mmCIF file of N, CA and C in Angstrom:
data_model
loop_
_atom_site.group_PDB
_atom_site.id
_atom_site.type_symbol
_atom_site.label_atom_id
_atom_site.label_comp_id
_atom_site.label_asym_id
_atom_site.label_seq_id
_atom_site.Cartn_x
_atom_site.Cartn_y
_atom_site.Cartn_z
ATOM 1 N N UNK A 5 2.729 7.840 12.618
ATOM 2 C CA UNK A 5 2.460 8.549 11.394
ATOM 3 C C UNK A 5 3.794 8.899 10.753
ATOM 4 N N UNK A 6 3.860 8.679 9.472
ATOM 5 C CA UNK A 6 5.049 9.052 8.726
ATOM 6 C C UNK A 6 4.599 10.024 7.642
ATOM 7 N N UNK A 7 5.229 11.172 7.577
ATOM 8 C CA UNK A 7 4.853 12.210 6.625
ATOM 9 C C UNK A 7 5.817 12.189 5.451
ATOM 10 N N UNK A 8 5.292 12.082 4.253
ATOM 11 C CA UNK A 8 6.110 12.089 3.045
ATOM 12 C C UNK A 8 6.782 13.450 2.889
ATOM 13 N N UNK A 9 8.036 13.428 2.469
ATOM 14 C CA UNK A 9 8.797 14.670 2.310
ATOM 15 C C UNK A 9 8.108 15.653 1.359
ATOM 16 N N UNK A 10 7.370 15.137 0.387
ATOM 17 C CA UNK A 10 6.710 15.994 -0.595
ATOM 18 C C UNK A 10 5.627 16.886 -0.013
ATOM 19 N N UNK A 11 5.059 16.504 1.129
ATOM 20 C CA UNK A 11 4.006 17.320 1.737
ATOM 21 C C UNK A 11 4.373 17.819 3.127
ATOM 22 N N UNK A 12 5.619 17.634 3.519
ATOM 23 C CA UNK A 12 6.027 17.992 4.878
ATOM 24 C C UNK A 12 5.757 19.458 5.200
ATOM 25 N N UNK A 13 6.108 20.372 4.298
ATOM 26 C CA UNK A 13 5.894 21.803 4.562
ATOM 27 C C UNK A 13 4.414 22.116 4.741
ATOM 28 N N UNK A 14 3.568 21.526 3.911
ATOM 29 C CA UNK A 14 2.119 21.751 4.021
ATOM 30 C C UNK A 14 1.581 21.178 5.332
ATOM 31 N N UNK A 15 2.091 20.001 5.711
ATOM 32 C CA UNK A 15 1.646 19.383 6.950
ATOM 33 C C UNK A 15 2.042 20.231 8.157
ATOM 34 N N UNK A 16 3.280 20.730 8.148
ATOM 35 C CA UNK A 16 3.727 21.584 9.250
ATOM 36 C C UNK A 16 2.924 22.877 9.303
ATOM 37 N N UNK A 17 2.566 23.424 8.142
ATOM 38 C CA UNK A 17 1.713 24.623 8.101
ATOM 39 C C UNK A 17 0.375 24.311 8.754
ATOM 40 N N UNK A 18 -0.192 23.160 8.414
ATOM 41 C CA UNK A 18 -1.477 22.750 8.980
ATOM 42 C C UNK A 18 -1.390 22.651 10.505
ATOM 43 N N UNK A 19 -0.340 22.028 10.994
ATOM 44 C CA UNK A 19 -0.172 21.898 12.439
ATOM 45 C C UNK A 19 -0.018 23.259 13.110
ATOM 46 N N UNK A 20 0.726 24.145 12.483
ATOM 47 C CA UNK A 20 0.952 25.478 13.050
ATOM 48 C C UNK A 20 -0.346 26.274 13.126
ATOM 49 N N UNK A 21 -1.144 26.218 12.079
ATOM 50 C CA UNK A 21 -2.359 27.030 12.010
ATOM 51 C C UNK A 21 -3.560 26.421 12.722
ATOM 52 N N UNK A 22 -3.518 25.132 13.005
ATOM 53 C CA UNK A 22 -4.643 24.487 13.675
ATOM 54 C C UNK A 22 -4.190 23.746 14.939
ATOM 55 N N UNK A 23 -3.157 24.279 15.595
ATOM 56 C CA UNK A 23 -2.598 23.587 16.754
ATOM 57 C C UNK A 23 -3.600 23.428 17.895
ATOM 58 N N UNK A 24 -4.565 24.320 18.010
ATOM 59 C CA UNK A 24 -5.554 24.198 19.084
ATOM 60 C C UNK A 24 -6.664 23.205 18.741
ATOM 61 N N UNK A 25 -6.832 22.925 17.459
ATOM 62 C CA UNK A 25 -7.892 22.020 17.021
ATOM 63 C C UNK A 25 -7.408 20.586 16.817
ATOM 64 N N UNK A 26 -6.093 20.366 16.817
ATOM 65 C CA UNK A 26 -5.533 19.041 16.557
ATOM 66 C C UNK A 26 -4.990 18.462 17.856
ATOM 67 N N UNK A 27 -5.373 17.223 18.136
ATOM 68 C CA UNK A 27 -4.881 16.537 19.324
ATOM 69 C C UNK A 27 -4.382 15.151 18.923
ATOM 70 N N UNK A 28 -3.270 14.742 19.470
ATOM 71 C CA UNK A 28 -2.758 13.398 19.253
ATOM 72 C C UNK A 28 -3.356 12.514 20.335
ATOM 73 N N UNK A 29 -4.155 11.537 19.914
ATOM 74 C CA UNK A 29 -4.859 10.689 20.869
ATOM 75 C C UNK A 29 -4.046 9.474 21.284
ATOM 76 N N UNK A 30 -3.269 8.965 20.365
ATOM 77 C CA UNK A 30 -2.488 7.772 20.655
ATOM 78 C C UNK A 30 -1.151 7.890 19.944
ATOM 79 N N UNK A 31 -0.113 7.540 20.621
ATOM 80 C CA UNK A 31 1.216 7.606 20.031
ATOM 81 C C UNK A 31 1.849 6.229 20.138
ATOM 82 N N UNK A 32 2.294 5.723 19.012
ATOM 83 C CA UNK A 32 2.967 4.427 19.022
ATOM 84 C C UNK A 32 4.243 4.527 18.197
ATOM 85 N N UNK A 33 5.060 3.530 18.329
ATOM 86 C CA UNK A 33 6.326 3.519 17.617
ATOM 87 C C UNK A 33 6.086 3.203 16.138
ATOM 88 N N UNK A 34 6.800 3.884 15.257
ATOM 89 C CA UNK A 34 6.679 3.656 13.823
ATOM 90 C C UNK A 34 7.192 2.263 13.475
ATOM 91 N N UNK A 35 6.431 1.554 12.631
ATOM 92 C CA UNK A 35 6.917 0.278 12.111
ATOM 93 C C UNK A 35 6.870 0.334 10.587
ATOM 94 N N UNK A 36 7.784 -0.368 9.968
ATOM 95 C CA UNK A 36 7.847 -0.375 8.508
ATOM 96 C C UNK A 36 6.662 -1.146 7.939
ATOM 97 N N UNK A 37 6.424 -0.984 6.638
ATOM 98 C CA UNK A 37 5.350 -1.721 5.969
ATOM 99 C C UNK A 37 5.545 -3.219 6.138
ATOM 100 N N UNK A 38 6.803 -3.662 6.022
ATOM 101 C CA UNK A 38 7.113 -5.076 6.161
ATOM 102 C C UNK A 38 6.731 -5.583 7.553
ATOM 103 N N UNK A 39 7.129 -4.839 8.575
ATOM 104 C CA UNK A 39 6.791 -5.241 9.951
ATOM 105 C C UNK A 39 5.283 -5.269 10.157
ATOM 106 N N UNK A 40 4.594 -4.271 9.591
ATOM 107 C CA UNK A 40 3.128 -4.217 9.733
ATOM 108 C C UNK A 40 2.478 -5.435 9.086
ATOM 109 N N UNK A 41 2.875 -5.744 7.843
ATOM 110 C CA UNK A 41 2.288 -6.889 7.147
ATOM 111 C C UNK A 41 2.573 -8.189 7.886
ATOM 112 N N UNK A 42 3.779 -8.327 8.412
ATOM 113 C CA UNK A 42 4.124 -9.544 9.150
ATOM 114 C C UNK A 42 3.334 -9.658 10.460
ATOM 115 N N UNK A 43 2.829 -8.546 10.973
ATOM 116 C CA UNK A 43 2.083 -8.575 12.236
ATOM 117 C C UNK A 43 0.642 -9.055 12.045
ATOM 118 N N UNK A 44 0.166 -9.136 10.808
ATOM 119 C CA UNK A 44 -1.205 -9.580 10.529
ATOM 120 C C UNK A 44 -1.211 -11.102 10.404
ATOM 121 N N UNK A 45 -2.045 -11.735 11.202
ATOM 122 C CA UNK A 45 -2.137 -13.195 11.192
ATOM 123 C C UNK A 45 -2.409 -13.731 9.788
ATOM 124 N N UNK A 46 -1.567 -14.644 9.330
ATOM 125 C CA UNK A 46 -1.785 -15.303 8.051
ATOM 126 C C UNK A 46 -1.289 -14.546 6.829
ATOM 127 N N UNK A 47 -0.819 -13.323 7.000
ATOM 128 C CA UNK A 47 -0.409 -12.514 5.847
ATOM 129 C C UNK A 47 0.816 -13.097 5.147
ATOM 130 N N UNK A 48 1.811 -13.523 5.907
ATOM 131 C CA UNK A 48 3.027 -14.078 5.306
ATOM 132 C C UNK A 48 2.674 -15.313 4.484
ATOM 133 N N UNK A 49 1.854 -16.182 5.036
ATOM 134 C CA UNK A 49 1.457 -17.394 4.330
ATOM 135 C C UNK A 49 0.682 -17.053 3.061
ATOM 136 N N UNK A 50 -0.193 -16.064 3.141
ATOM 137 C CA UNK A 50 -0.988 -15.648 1.986
ATOM 138 C C UNK A 50 -0.091 -15.136 0.862
ATOM 139 N N UNK A 51 0.909 -14.345 1.217
ATOM 140 C CA UNK A 51 1.844 -13.808 0.218
ATOM 141 C C UNK A 51 2.653 -14.945 -0.396
ATOM 142 N N UNK A 52 3.091 -15.879 0.436
ATOM 143 C CA UNK A 52 3.866 -17.008 -0.082
ATOM 144 C C UNK A 52 3.025 -17.864 -1.022
ATOM 145 N N UNK A 53 1.763 -18.077 -0.684
ATOM 146 C CA UNK A 53 0.871 -18.847 -1.562
ATOM 147 C C UNK A 53 0.668 -18.119 -2.886
ATOM 148 N N UNK A 54 0.495 -16.818 -2.825
ATOM 149 C CA UNK A 54 0.293 -16.037 -4.045
ATOM 150 C C UNK A 54 1.526 -16.096 -4.947
ATOM 151 N N UNK A 55 2.697 -16.121 -4.360
ATOM 152 C CA UNK A 55 3.934 -16.221 -5.148
ATOM 153 C C UNK A 55 4.006 -17.542 -5.910
ATOM 154 N N UNK A 56 3.397 -18.585 -5.367
ATOM 155 C CA UNK A 56 3.450 -19.907 -5.988
ATOM 156 C C UNK A 56 2.410 -20.094 -7.089
ATOM 157 N N UNK A 57 1.482 -19.159 -7.232
ATOM 158 C CA UNK A 57 0.470 -19.274 -8.284
ATOM 159 C C UNK A 57 1.119 -19.059 -9.645
ATOM 160 N N UNK A 58 0.670 -19.799 -10.642
ATOM 161 C CA UNK A 58 1.218 -19.618 -11.990
ATOM 162 C C UNK A 58 0.935 -18.216 -12.524
ATOM 163 N N UNK A 59 1.881 -17.667 -13.269
ATOM 164 C CA UNK A 59 1.724 -16.322 -13.821
ATOM 165 C C UNK A 59 0.502 -16.194 -14.720
ATOM 166 N N UNK A 60 0.143 -17.254 -15.439
ATOM 167 C CA UNK A 60 -0.991 -17.157 -16.362
ATOM 168 C C UNK A 60 -2.323 -16.954 -15.625
ATOM 169 N N UNK A 61 -2.355 -17.161 -14.314
ATOM 170 C CA UNK A 61 -3.577 -16.916 -13.540
ATOM 171 C C UNK A 61 -3.655 -15.468 -13.050
ATOM 172 N N UNK A 62 -2.570 -14.734 -13.233
ATOM 173 C CA UNK A 62 -2.534 -13.355 -12.756
ATOM 174 C C UNK A 62 -3.211 -12.383 -13.714
ATOM 175 N N UNK A 63 -3.276 -11.141 -13.292
ATOM 176 C CA UNK A 63 -3.858 -10.062 -14.097
ATOM 177 C C UNK A 63 -2.787 -8.993 -14.282
ATOM 178 N N UNK A 64 -2.628 -8.536 -15.513
ATOM 179 C CA UNK A 64 -1.651 -7.478 -15.776
ATOM 180 C C UNK A 64 -2.197 -6.138 -15.311
ATOM 181 N N UNK A 65 -1.304 -5.200 -15.047
ATOM 182 C CA UNK A 65 -1.714 -3.886 -14.531
ATOM 183 C C UNK A 65 -2.728 -3.187 -15.437
ATOM 184 N N UNK A 66 -2.575 -3.333 -16.756
ATOM 185 C CA UNK A 66 -3.505 -2.664 -17.669
ATOM 186 C C UNK A 66 -4.911 -3.244 -17.619
ATOM 187 N N UNK A 67 -5.079 -4.408 -17.013
ATOM 188 C CA UNK A 67 -6.404 -5.037 -16.901
ATOM 189 C C UNK A 67 -7.089 -4.747 -15.555
ATOM 190 N N UNK A 68 -6.359 -4.122 -14.636
ATOM 191 C CA UNK A 68 -6.959 -3.811 -13.337
ATOM 192 C C UNK A 68 -7.930 -2.640 -13.459
ATOM 193 N N UNK A 69 -9.012 -2.714 -12.733
ATOM 194 C CA UNK A 69 -10.010 -1.643 -12.733
ATOM 195 C C UNK A 69 -9.708 -0.691 -11.591
ATOM 196 N N UNK A 70 -8.924 0.344 -11.891
ATOM 197 C CA UNK A 70 -8.532 1.313 -10.874
ATOM 198 C C UNK A 70 -9.655 2.259 -10.669
#
């Protein structure tokens, strides 16, 4: 888990006030977004294929349905 600096104080408050109710079940080493994406089978190839698609087939941000 990586905590953004913008909410760190709130997160620490939460841990302090609910320390008996919160349990860490699994602890693993932090990996970057890049490492995580590369660990997914086929992800690198998918990204490379998407890079090769012509721009006119893409969608601009203002056309995305958020």
